[in-house]
């Protein structure tokens, strides 16, 4: 078929383009090595040898050779794939050929330019199985550089050769029929490789596949490093097995059942529960937590720090984690683990306490896409949800370990108590023996008794000290809590003040500039009205701030009904009227609690503002608070008929910093405060079946009566 | 020069803000939108007039766009509109990303005075006034007869009158952009060859 030839023109690359896609996109030579080894993986190689020859100091014989036993290439592959920039074959065929059927790691078709980062000259030798020919191709990157330099001196655009005009020599050598694979021989090496550099390469390459044997068993992928250094003379790169972890958690999913495992901390134990599929898609997560002791063991053994959570797709590391960062402290925290507010406080973990592997797949998580600059992921809902998922699991782990610490403390305390009791018994027994003993033994026993008394004294003192310490740390924690809530409030307060002051200031300024002027009479009226309104707002904010400053520990007798009615009818009356919310209070007149007023106000303050938010889109809006008393406890039900709490969120709504709107700051404290306040009163709070069906939420608070 | 101010802020009270009164006193045309989408629609439908936008950054959660999205959208529709961010949130954080990425014209804090605000507003006004499209418009106003003269011919043979070119520039069409850049080159060329005395 011949088409009539019209005039047309093709794109061309300037010779400097190879810099952009090689040297400047692949920023580090270790990353370059990584890319080339990844190519071998995609070619079904089971063994890759990375050999460094004469690389310190550099000589004319310096070489880096990367040899694999993969499927190799024939001339058509070289012509249509290797020599084509941005080859699409790996995007089309997302699996490597049978029998391995690996998910291919490369997608962009630029990995081969990584060679340029390592050395100026490349000889590629490749062979298919059962072929007697070894196909060889030579590329001289320095020629491209020279062209680029000389172009800068040329005045006439038309005389410039393009990237695509450069000839690369190829030829055939005799090959061994039994052998297959590709060898990249890089000479004119750019930089010296010190032992430390080789060590870095070793460590980076060990991250290529997750330490999860299930994926690698069938078709192993072995990397061997050969170099002149003693420790890296001929050494197999092994996935760093995670040892010494204080706790290991594995989460998986069941696609058939449509469920994903997540962690849930409840009453002292950490459990896996099954929830519906999350918007990020099904995934596996292996999480290791290291406490101080485990961390130092790890560091001593592996000579590297714990470096957070990495994401693997279809058995191979994703690009943002494949970039080498020399200083681990500068590693980017793309999951945002350390960016969480108050990370490091309140028993929260950071990337230096956690190691983990998230395993995603193209099939289950198609929306999680590595960004083209290799620095992160495309910011979309799936990625956001994946981050949320990981943070959530960390939060559950944190709660669990917080409790472990608490239990340990209690154990210490009770064993001290037991010791004290044992000492008493021992003393009694000695006293009873003493009567019948000989004078010599009596004297001995007396000295033993005296010593026992001393020990008893110090045990008693320890118990006292321990209680004191415990009380102090509880106080400290309370102080922290109030600081946190104060900070949240301060942020809100200053935001409000800024607006209010701006309004008042410009209002006054407008008067100053324009008064009197009969034409602007309407404006003066509206401005003075708004100044008045803004002043009221300011006063309210200041009042609330003052309330915070007030002492927080005094106990008093509180009539619960009066307190709640006061909140509804005085404090919140404007908001409730504005939103058209009806309130119902069914609490006995004589229900008195002996507690700190601020704490109880806090609880209902938070519950009411939560309900107001939940009722936003309702037509008929109701908040109801009722109570039930029995001989030893009071049960308070707090309900609204708003949007309710989603089933999938029920288990985590009380978690600190759990919020749907973290970016906007502030939120994520309310229900946690409620919970801690209730628990400080030895009470309990939970979400139960809602009173106002079909929509709404009901919180059940149980408080014991003090004896 | 006529200019219309568009203020987008989800807080309805801003409609009575003294700055808006001041703008109305001085420039007459002030449009207030508490719904960001409506504000954006107004801008997109009125690209042929002179606009200066004052834009809040934080919007309530119910709005599916915030100030950053709006700024991007406006910038995508036309790069000629000065957009001044007017916000109560921490200034330095905002300045960086938006000034660089979306070229906000300036930043006003919610607690600044009218005097401070008007300095930036006047700067934006002068910037508009000295822009190519407004100079053409001034020309047309004072030389009514030049309005329909064809002044620009494309390689594909189409011709544009002065008035048509004005519209193309304001709508930021490829023709408009091409014309602006060629005109600038021409001016420089003329100046260098001393063909024209200013």
CSV table of C-alpha atoms in Angstrom, one decimal, chain A residues 31 76 82 120 186 188 192 197 206 211 226 249 290 345 363 371 394 584 616 664 676:
chain,number,residue,atom,x,y,z
A,31,UNK,CA,20.5,4.6,41.6
A,76,UNK,CA,15.3,-6.7,16.4
A,82,UNK,CA,17.1,-0.8,23.4
A,120,UNK,CA,31.6,7.0,29.1
A,186,UNK,CA,31.1,-0.1,31.1
A,188,UNK,CA,36.1,4.9,31.0
A,192,UNK,CA,36.3,6.2,41.9
A,197,UNK,CA,30.5,3.2,47.9
A,206,UNK,CA,19.4,-5.5,49.0
A,211,UNK,CA,12.3,-9.8,52.4
A,226,UNK,CA,32.6,-8.6,42.9
A,249,UNK,CA,2.7,-7.5,62.5
A,290,UNK,CA,11.8,-1.7,67.5
A,345,UNK,CA,5.5,12.8,72.1
A,363,UNK,CA,-4.0,-5.3,39.7
A,371,UNK,CA,5.2,10.2,39.8
A,394,UNK,CA,0.9,2.8,63.4
A,584,UNK,CA,-34.1,17.2,74.8
A,616,UNK,CA,-25.5,20.2,59.4
A,664,UNK,CA,-7.0,21.8,58.1
A,676,UNK,CA,-9.5,10.5,78.3
